[in-house]
PDB file of C-alpha atoms in Angstrom:
ATOM      1  CA  UNK A  26     -37.903  29.894 -82.526  1.00 76.00           C
ATOM      2  CA  UNK A  27     -36.601  26.756 -80.850  1.00 79.00           C
ATOM      3  CA  UNK A  28     -33.512  24.631 -81.303  1.00 74.00           C
ATOM      4  CA  UNK A  29     -32.765  21.012 -80.678  1.00 67.00           C
ATOM      5  CA  UNK A  30     -29.917  20.074 -78.405  1.00 62.00           C
ATOM      6  CA  UNK A  31     -28.232  18.257 -81.244  1.00 63.00           C
ATOM      7  CA  UNK A  32     -27.679  18.449 -84.999  1.00 70.00           C
ATOM      8  CA  UNK A  33     -28.017  22.223 -85.212  1.00 73.00           C
ATOM      9  CA  UNK A  34     -31.689  22.230 -86.193  1.00 80.00           C
ATOM     10  CA  UNK A  35     -33.610  25.483 -85.677  1.00 85.00           C
ATOM     11  CA  UNK A  36     -37.397  25.385 -85.714  1.00 85.00           C
ATOM     12  CA  UNK A  37     -39.978  28.138 -86.095  1.00 86.00           C
ATOM     13  CA  UNK A  38     -43.643  28.366 -85.206  1.00 88.00           C
ATOM     14  CA  UNK A  39     -46.013  30.915 -86.698  1.00 89.00           C
ATOM     15  CA  UNK A  40     -49.123  29.746 -84.812  1.00 92.00           C
ATOM     16  CA  UNK A  41     -48.144  30.130 -81.160  1.00 90.00           C
ATOM     17  CA  UNK A  42     -46.390  26.774 -80.938  1.00 89.00           C
ATOM     18  CA  UNK A  43     -49.175  24.535 -82.250  1.00 93.00           C
ATOM     19  CA  UNK A  44     -46.961  23.428 -85.125  1.00 92.00           C
ATOM     20  CA  UNK A  45     -43.277  23.791 -85.926  1.00 88.00           C
ATOM     21  CA  UNK A  46     -41.183  23.626 -89.084  1.00 86.00           C
ATOM     22  CA  UNK A  47     -37.456  23.224 -89.536  1.00 83.00           C
ATOM     23  CA  UNK A  48     -36.078  26.511 -90.887  1.00 84.00           C
ATOM     24  CA  UNK A  49     -32.508  25.385 -91.358  1.00 77.00           C
ATOM     25  CA  UNK A  50     -29.653  23.409 -89.950  1.00 74.00           C
ATOM     26  CA  UNK A  51     -26.510  25.101 -88.719  1.00 76.00           C
ATOM     27  CA  UNK A  52     -24.141  23.163 -90.939  1.00 71.00           C
ATOM     28  CA  UNK A  53     -21.598  21.334 -88.800  1.00 68.00           C
ATOM     29  CA  UNK A  54     -23.169  22.302 -85.479  1.00 70.00           C
ATOM     30  CA  UNK A  55     -23.048  19.508 -82.911  1.00 72.00           C
ATOM     31  CA  UNK A  56     -25.266  21.282 -80.386  1.00 80.00           C
ATOM     32  CA  UNK A  57     -27.306  24.497 -80.389  1.00 84.00           C
ATOM     33  CA  UNK A  58     -26.885  25.747 -76.832  1.00 85.00           C
ATOM     34  CA  UNK A  59     -28.661  29.111 -77.016  1.00 88.00           C
ATOM     35  CA  UNK A  60     -31.004  31.189 -79.184  1.00 90.00           C
ATOM     36  CA  UNK A  61     -31.930  34.867 -78.892  1.00 91.00           C
ATOM     37  CA  UNK A  62     -33.928  37.168 -81.119  1.00 88.00           C
ATOM     38  CA  UNK A  63     -32.826  40.785 -81.466  1.00 83.00           C
ATOM     39  CA  UNK A  64     -34.113  43.792 -83.406  1.00 80.00           C
ATOM     40  CA  UNK A  65     -32.610  42.666 -86.702  1.00 84.00           C
ATOM     41  CA  UNK A  66     -30.999  39.266 -86.102  1.00 89.00           C
ATOM     42  CA  UNK A  67     -31.572  35.831 -84.686  1.00 91.00           C
ATOM     43  CA  UNK A  68     -28.549  34.605 -82.707  1.00 91.00           C
ATOM     44  CA  UNK A  69     -27.431  31.021 -82.052  1.00 89.00           C
ATOM     45  CA  UNK A  70     -24.654  29.838 -79.763  1.00 86.00           C
ATOM     46  CA  UNK A  71     -23.373  26.426 -80.845  1.00 82.00           C
ATOM     47  CA  UNK A  72     -20.799  23.758 -80.228  1.00 74.00           C
ATOM     48  CA  UNK A  73     -19.576  23.359 -83.780  1.00 65.00           C
ATOM     49  CA  UNK A  74     -17.438  20.296 -84.538  1.00 62.00           C
ATOM     50  CA  UNK A  75     -15.297  20.817 -81.459  1.00 62.00           C
ATOM     51  CA  UNK A  76     -15.180  24.617 -81.682  1.00 68.00           C
ATOM     52  CA  UNK A  77     -17.413  27.032 -79.856  1.00 66.00           C
ATOM     53  CA  UNK A  78     -19.166  29.421 -82.202  1.00 80.00           C
ATOM     54  CA  UNK A  79     -21.764  32.121 -82.478  1.00 86.00           C
ATOM     55  CA  UNK A  80     -23.944  32.543 -85.543  1.00 87.00           C
ATOM     56  CA  UNK A  81     -26.525  35.095 -86.648  1.00 90.00           C
ATOM     57  CA  UNK A  82     -29.318  35.112 -89.212  1.00 91.00           C
ATOM     58  CA  UNK A  83     -30.979  38.130 -90.823  1.00 92.00           C
ATOM     59  CA  UNK A  84     -33.495  36.089 -92.802  1.00 91.00           C
ATOM     60  CA  UNK A  85     -35.518  34.203 -90.203  1.00 86.00           C
ATOM     61  CA  UNK A  86     -33.000  31.348 -89.827  1.00 87.00           C
ATOM     62  CA  UNK A  87     -32.927  30.469 -93.529  1.00 87.00           C
ATOM     63  CA  UNK A  88     -29.165  31.086 -93.588  1.00 87.00           C
ATOM     64  CA  UNK A  89     -26.469  31.702 -90.967  1.00 86.00           C
ATOM     65  CA  UNK A  90     -23.250  33.742 -90.713  1.00 86.00           C
ATOM     66  CA  UNK A  91     -20.448  32.862 -88.290  1.00 84.00           C
ATOM     67  CA  UNK A  92     -19.619  35.590 -85.743  1.00 83.00           C
ATOM     68  CA  UNK A  93     -16.716  36.148 -83.352  1.00 77.00           C
ATOM     69  CA  UNK A  94     -17.121  34.320 -80.041  1.00 79.00           C
ATOM     70  CA  UNK A  95     -16.879  36.406 -76.873  1.00 76.00           C
ATOM     71  CA  UNK A  96     -13.960  35.382 -74.688  1.00 72.00           C
ATOM     72  CA  UNK A  97     -13.072  32.471 -76.989  1.00 74.00           C
ATOM     73  CA  UNK A  98     -15.272  30.155 -74.935  1.00 80.00           C
ATOM     74  CA  UNK A  99     -18.536  28.255 -75.084  1.00 82.00           C
ATOM     75  CA  UNK A 100     -21.679  30.417 -75.442  1.00 87.00           C
ATOM     76  CA  UNK A 101     -24.268  28.823 -73.131  1.00 87.00           C
ATOM     77  CA  UNK A 102     -26.940  31.528 -73.010  1.00 91.00           C
ATOM     78  CA  UNK A 103     -27.948  34.572 -75.054  1.00 93.00           C
ATOM     79  CA  UNK A 104     -30.286  37.489 -74.426  1.00 92.00           C
ATOM     80  CA  UNK A 105     -31.076  40.633 -76.434  1.00 92.00           C
ATOM     81  CA  UNK A 106     -32.199  43.851 -74.771  1.00 91.00           C
ATOM     82  CA  UNK A 107     -32.608  46.769 -77.152  1.00 88.00           C
ATOM     83  CA  UNK A 108     -29.328  47.119 -79.029  1.00 88.00           C
ATOM     84  CA  UNK A 109     -27.369  45.076 -76.472  1.00 91.00           C
ATOM     85  CA  UNK A 110     -26.549  41.393 -76.867  1.00 91.00           C
ATOM     86  CA  UNK A 111     -25.585  39.456 -73.714  1.00 92.00           C
ATOM     87  CA  UNK A 112     -23.767  36.122 -73.827  1.00 91.00           C
ATOM     88  CA  UNK A 113     -23.388  33.861 -70.785  1.00 89.00           C
ATOM     89  CA  UNK A 114     -20.293  31.747 -71.263  1.00 86.00           C
ATOM     90  CA  UNK A 115     -18.269  28.851 -69.920  1.00 83.00           C
ATOM     91  CA  UNK A 116     -15.678  31.188 -68.414  1.00 82.00           C
ATOM     92  CA  UNK A 117     -18.099  32.267 -65.666  1.00 83.00           C
ATOM     93  CA  UNK A 118     -18.712  35.692 -67.170  1.00 85.00           C
ATOM     94  CA  UNK A 119     -21.343  37.569 -69.115  1.00 89.00           C
ATOM     95  CA  UNK A 120     -20.101  39.290 -72.260  1.00 90.00           C
ATOM     96  CA  UNK A 121     -21.922  42.336 -73.665  1.00 91.00           C
ATOM     97  CA  UNK A 122     -21.949  43.685 -77.220  1.00 91.00           C
ATOM     98  CA  UNK A 123     -23.521  46.937 -78.372  1.00 90.00           C
ATOM     99  CA  UNK A 124     -22.444  46.595 -81.995  1.00 89.00           C
ATOM    100  CA  UNK A 125     -24.093  43.370 -83.170  1.00 85.00           C
ATOM    101  CA  UNK A 126     -21.343  41.121 -81.858  1.00 86.00           C
ATOM    102  CA  UNK A 127     -18.434  42.858 -83.588  1.00 86.00           C
ATOM    103  CA  UNK A 128     -16.769  43.618 -80.250  1.00 89.00           C
ATOM    104  CA  UNK A 129     -17.427  42.336 -76.734  1.00 88.00           C
ATOM    105  CA  UNK A 130     -16.999  43.744 -73.243  1.00 87.00           C
ATOM    106  CA  UNK A 131     -16.465  41.222 -70.484  1.00 83.00           C
ATOM    107  CA  UNK A 132     -18.228  41.661 -67.160  1.00 82.00           C
ATOM    108  CA  UNK A 133     -16.521  40.943 -63.897  1.00 74.00           C
ATOM    109  CA  UNK A 134     -16.316  37.350 -62.721  1.00 74.00           C
ATOM    110  CA  UNK A 135     -19.625  36.256 -61.191  1.00 71.00           C
ATOM    111  CA  UNK A 136     -18.406  33.681 -58.696  1.00 67.00           C
ATOM    112  CA  UNK A 137     -14.664  34.221 -58.319  1.00 68.00           C
ATOM    113  CA  UNK A 138     -13.609  31.306 -60.511  1.00 66.00           C
ATOM    114  CA  UNK A 139     -14.551  29.068 -63.403  1.00 67.00           C
ATOM    115  CA  UNK A 140     -18.235  28.361 -63.773  1.00 77.00           C
ATOM    116  CA  UNK A 141     -20.901  28.152 -66.444  1.00 85.00           C
ATOM    117  CA  UNK A 142     -23.431  30.949 -67.001  1.00 85.00           C
ATOM    118  CA  UNK A 143     -26.496  29.019 -68.174  1.00 84.00           C
ATOM    119  CA  UNK A 144     -29.055  31.839 -68.044  1.00 87.00           C
ATOM    120  CA  UNK A 145     -28.676  35.559 -68.648  1.00 88.00           C
ATOM    121  CA  UNK A 146     -31.492  38.089 -68.968  1.00 89.00           C
ATOM    122  CA  UNK A 147     -32.412  41.734 -68.400  1.00 91.00           C
ATOM    123  CA  UNK A 148     -35.693  42.677 -66.725  1.00 92.00           C
ATOM    124  CA  UNK A 149     -37.966  45.617 -67.555  1.00 91.00           C
ATOM    125  CA  UNK A 150     -36.094  47.826 -65.068  1.00 91.00           C
ATOM    126  CA  UNK A 151     -32.722  47.173 -66.716  1.00 89.00           C
ATOM    127  CA  UNK A 152     -31.409  44.767 -64.059  1.00 92.00           C
ATOM    128  CA  UNK A 153     -29.056  42.155 -65.466  1.00 91.00           C
ATOM    129  CA  UNK A 154     -29.428  38.634 -64.022  1.00 91.00           C
ATOM    130  CA  UNK A 155     -27.182  35.624 -64.466  1.00 90.00           C
ATOM    131  CA  UNK A 156     -27.545  32.045 -63.235  1.00 88.00           C
ATOM    132  CA  UNK A 157     -24.374  30.044 -62.728  1.00 86.00           C
ATOM    133  CA  UNK A 158     -23.442  26.440 -62.138  1.00 84.00           C
ATOM    134  CA  UNK A 159     -20.853  25.344 -59.574  1.00 74.00           C
ATOM    135  CA  UNK A 160     -21.723  27.106 -57.388  1.00 79.00           C
ATOM    136  CA  UNK A 161     -25.389  27.247 -58.293  1.00 83.00           C
ATOM    137  CA  UNK A 162     -26.271  30.915 -57.800  1.00 85.00           C
ATOM    138  CA  UNK A 163     -28.452  33.662 -59.195  1.00 90.00           C
ATOM    139  CA  UNK A 164     -26.812  37.060 -59.252  1.00 89.00           C
ATOM    140  CA  UNK A 165     -27.947  40.488 -60.364  1.00 91.00           C
ATOM    141  CA  UNK A 166     -26.193  43.607 -61.551  1.00 91.00           C
ATOM    142  CA  UNK A 167     -27.445  47.176 -61.692  1.00 91.00           C
ATOM    143  CA  UNK A 168     -24.467  48.360 -63.775  1.00 89.00           C
ATOM    144  CA  UNK A 169     -24.325  45.920 -66.724  1.00 85.00           C
ATOM    145  CA  UNK A 170     -22.064  43.478 -64.927  1.00 85.00           C
ATOM    146  CA  UNK A 171     -19.439  45.663 -63.283  1.00 85.00           C
ATOM    147  CA  UNK A 172     -20.698  44.535 -59.883  1.00 87.00           C
ATOM    148  CA  UNK A 173     -22.754  41.480 -58.966  1.00 87.00           C
ATOM    149  CA  UNK A 174     -24.976  40.840 -55.941  1.00 89.00           C
ATOM    150  CA  UNK A 175     -26.247  37.363 -54.957  1.00 88.00           C
ATOM    151  CA  UNK A 176     -30.052  37.125 -55.036  1.00 86.00           C
ATOM    152  CA  UNK A 177     -31.758  35.890 -51.879  1.00 73.00           C
ATOM    153  CA  UNK A 178     -32.945  32.299 -51.955  1.00 64.00           C
TER     154      UNK A 178
END
């Protein structure tokens, strides 16, 4: 899956990226900021006509359902690892859900103040990584975001 930065279009390829087709448009979405594929859902973080929203699809992006936004802020990055969904947000935190986005736990602040978390991912060893803007840092956590350590440059 891939999304355009504007209009809310979500595209899918079934041939390794040789060709793409538009699966759907997130009605009213100004910008699709993040996509993540989980065990049973495709997730999209959007800027939706001035509001920040999270959507999910159970049918390969043919239709979308609006979901509660973690921290009531902009979702900039998404990552699924097993049954956990991670959302990097505009409040400088990573939010974690273990129940398909019904409830969210907020990690500790990554940089001690407002920032944007543009990338969040979990490696094969279970280490959580987050990349922030202002200051531009990469941090890692061994305990799902309770404590963060700067990565060496």
